[in-house]
Amino acid sequence: EHYHPKPVDDSLSVYVFDTFIDNLDGNRNLFTKIEYENLCKHRLLLDNYILQNDCSFMDDFVSAYQFALERKKKTLEKIQNEVFDYNAKDTVKFSKKNFPFDLVLADLDKVWRKRIKYDILEDISKLGSNLDSLSPHFSKLEKTSKAKIFETHLCKVNSLLNSQKGLGFDLQNDFLNIFCSYFDPHTNFFS
């Protein structure tokens, strides 16, 4: 009922590329615009690579992803000990659709500060529904929540970077699962 043979063409390439990129950087805070545009050279060629049994394109994805993860780790470690101002006006954008890749390197620290501040405030808000009970204890709650949020983010980055079988192996499996899902959403690739 679900399996429908489809041609291996540009529509497959676009689906696999876009889904793969969304899995790697769904929040658009990892790859810069330039890095994304560099990976886009593969967007319409994945079908050709597959038909030619050429998986060398994965090297570009692995190196770009590894570089972005290492940069994220350095950024988080850099801002981890900063004192955040929660009284200043700030904005955070949300959307059900993905944002474009418009991150520039100069804004990376600012983007991660905003993300971490939001995560901390969200974590604190989940501790109780009464703002009056949270406000007097904000400093203590913020300190605990901040440590937890940074630990979580850094743990995720480290687990990706130090994957048991390697980042390349993990990305290739993710790629092949997305490829399989193009033909059948209930099919998984087993290494």
Coordinates of C-alpha atoms in Angstrom, one line a residue:
E1 CA 0.0 0.0 0.0
H2 CA 2.8 2.5 0.9
Y3 CA 5.6 1.5 -1.4
H4 CA 5.5 3.4 -4.7
P5 CA 8.5 3.0 -7.0
K6 CA 9.8 6.4 -8.0
P7 CA 12.4 7.4 -10.4
V8 CA 15.9 8.3 -9.1
D9 CA 15.9 11.9 -10.4
D10 CA 16.2 15.5 -9.2
S11 CA 13.0 15.2 -7.1
L12 CA 14.8 12.5 -5.1
S13 CA 17.9 14.7 -4.8
V14 CA 15.9 17.7 -3.5
Y15 CA 13.9 15.6 -1.0
V16 CA 17.0 13.8 0.3
F17 CA 19.1 17.0 0.5
D18 CA 16.5 19.1 2.1
T19 CA 15.5 16.5 4.7
F20 CA 19.1 15.7 5.4
I21 CA 20.0 19.3 6.0
D22 CA 16.9 19.8 8.1
N23 CA 18.0 16.9 10.3
L24 CA 21.5 18.3 10.6
D25 CA 20.5 21.9 11.3
G26 CA 16.7 22.2 11.8
N27 CA 17.1 25.3 14.0
R28 CA 19.4 27.1 11.5
N29 CA 21.9 27.9 14.1
L30 CA 24.7 25.6 13.1
F31 CA 25.6 26.1 9.5
T32 CA 26.4 29.6 8.2
K33 CA 24.8 30.9 5.0
I34 CA 28.1 30.4 3.2
E35 CA 28.5 26.8 4.4
Y36 CA 24.9 26.0 3.4
E37 CA 25.4 27.5 0.0
N38 CA 28.6 25.4 -0.4
L39 CA 26.7 22.2 0.4
C40 CA 23.9 23.2 -2.0
K41 CA 26.1 22.4 -5.0
H42 CA 25.0 18.8 -4.3
R43 CA 21.3 19.5 -4.0
L44 CA 20.4 18.5 -7.6
L45 CA 23.2 16.0 -8.0
L46 CA 22.5 13.3 -5.4
D47 CA 20.6 11.2 -7.9
N48 CA 23.5 11.2 -10.2
Y49 CA 25.9 10.3 -7.5
I50 CA 23.7 7.4 -6.4
L51 CA 23.4 6.1 -10.0
Q52 CA 27.2 6.3 -10.4
N53 CA 27.8 4.6 -7.0
D54 CA 29.8 7.7 -5.9
C55 CA 29.4 8.5 -2.2
S56 CA 32.4 10.9 -2.1
F57 CA 29.9 13.8 -1.7
M58 CA 29.4 12.7 1.9
D59 CA 32.9 13.9 2.7
D60 CA 31.7 17.5 2.2
F61 CA 28.8 17.0 4.6
V62 CA 30.9 15.3 7.2
S63 CA 33.6 17.9 7.2
A64 CA 31.1 20.8 7.2
Y65 CA 29.1 19.2 10.0
Q66 CA 32.1 18.4 12.1
F67 CA 33.5 21.9 11.7
A68 CA 30.1 23.4 12.6
L69 CA 29.8 21.2 15.7
E70 CA 33.3 22.0 16.9
R71 CA 32.6 25.8 16.4
K72 CA 29.3 25.4 18.3
K73 CA 31.2 23.7 21.2
K74 CA 33.8 26.5 21.3
T75 CA 31.1 29.1 21.2
L76 CA 29.2 27.4 24.1
E77 CA 32.3 27.1 26.1
K78 CA 33.1 30.7 25.5
I79 CA 29.7 32.1 26.6
Q80 CA 29.2 29.6 29.4
N81 CA 30.6 31.8 32.1
E82 CA 29.1 35.0 30.9
V83 CA 26.4 36.7 33.0
F84 CA 23.2 37.0 31.0
D85 CA 20.9 40.0 31.2
Y86 CA 17.3 38.9 31.4
N87 CA 15.9 42.4 31.8
A88 CA 16.8 43.7 28.4
K89 CA 14.3 43.5 25.5
D90 CA 15.1 40.8 23.1
T91 CA 13.4 38.8 20.3
V92 CA 13.2 35.2 19.4
K93 CA 11.6 34.0 16.2
F94 CA 9.6 30.8 15.9
S95 CA 8.0 29.2 12.9
K96 CA 6.4 25.9 11.9
K97 CA 8.3 26.2 8.6
N98 CA 12.0 26.2 8.6
F99 CA 13.9 29.5 8.4
P100 CA 16.3 30.2 5.6
F101 CA 20.0 29.7 6.2
D102 CA 21.0 33.2 6.8
L103 CA 23.4 32.9 9.8
V104 CA 26.6 34.8 9.4
L105 CA 29.7 34.0 11.4
A106 CA 29.7 37.4 13.1
D107 CA 26.3 36.7 14.7
L108 CA 27.1 33.2 16.0
D109 CA 27.8 34.2 19.6
K110 CA 24.7 36.4 19.7
V111 CA 22.5 33.7 18.2
W112 CA 23.7 31.1 20.8
R113 CA 23.3 33.6 23.7
K114 CA 19.7 34.1 22.7
R115 CA 19.1 30.4 22.3
I116 CA 20.6 29.6 25.7
K117 CA 18.8 32.4 27.4
Y118 CA 15.5 31.2 26.0
D119 CA 16.2 27.6 27.0
I120 CA 17.1 28.7 30.6
L121 CA 13.9 30.8 30.9
E122 CA 11.8 28.0 29.4
D123 CA 13.4 25.6 31.9
I124 CA 12.7 27.9 34.8
S125 CA 9.1 28.5 33.7
K126 CA 8.4 24.8 33.8
L127 CA 9.2 24.7 37.5
G128 CA 6.0 26.3 38.4
S129 CA 3.0 28.1 37.0
N130 CA 3.0 30.9 39.6
L131 CA 5.4 33.7 38.5
D132 CA 5.3 35.2 42.0
S133 CA 6.9 32.1 43.5
L134 CA 9.6 31.9 40.9
S135 CA 10.7 35.6 40.9
P136 CA 12.2 35.8 44.4
H137 CA 14.3 32.7 43.7
F138 CA 15.2 33.6 40.1
S139 CA 19.0 33.9 40.7
K140 CA 19.3 30.5 42.3
L141 CA 17.0 28.9 39.7
E142 CA 18.9 30.6 36.9
K143 CA 22.2 29.3 38.1
T144 CA 21.0 25.7 38.3
S145 CA 19.1 25.9 35.0
K146 CA 22.0 27.5 33.2
A147 CA 24.4 24.8 34.3
K148 CA 21.9 22.1 33.2
I149 CA 21.2 23.7 29.8
F150 CA 24.9 24.2 29.0
E151 CA 25.7 20.6 30.1
T152 CA 22.9 19.3 27.9
H153 CA 24.0 21.2 24.8
L154 CA 27.7 20.4 25.3
C155 CA 26.8 16.7 26.0
K156 CA 24.9 16.5 22.7
V157 CA 27.7 18.1 20.7
N158 CA 30.4 15.8 22.4
S159 CA 28.3 12.7 21.7
L160 CA 28.0 13.6 18.1
L161 CA 31.7 14.5 17.7
N162 CA 32.8 11.4 19.6
S163 CA 30.4 8.9 18.1
Q164 CA 31.6 5.3 18.6
K165 CA 31.7 4.5 14.9
G166 CA 32.5 8.0 13.8
L167 CA 30.6 11.0 12.6
G168 CA 30.9 9.9 8.9
F169 CA 29.3 6.5 9.7
D170 CA 26.4 8.1 11.5
L171 CA 25.8 10.7 8.8
Q172 CA 25.9 8.0 6.1
N173 CA 23.3 6.0 7.9
D174 CA 21.1 9.0 8.4
F175 CA 21.5 9.8 4.7
L176 CA 20.6 6.3 3.6
N177 CA 17.5 6.2 5.9
I178 CA 16.3 9.5 4.3
F179 CA 16.9 8.0 0.9
C180 CA 14.9 4.9 1.8
S181 CA 12.0 7.0 3.3
Y182 CA 11.7 8.8 -0.1
F183 CA 10.4 5.5 -1.5
D184 CA 8.6 4.2 1.6
P185 CA 8.2 6.0 4.9
H186 CA 8.3 2.7 6.8
T187 CA 11.6 1.5 5.4
N188 CA 14.8 1.8 7.4
F189 CA 18.4 1.2 6.3
F190 CA 20.3 -1.3 8.4
S191 CA 24.0 -1.0 8.3

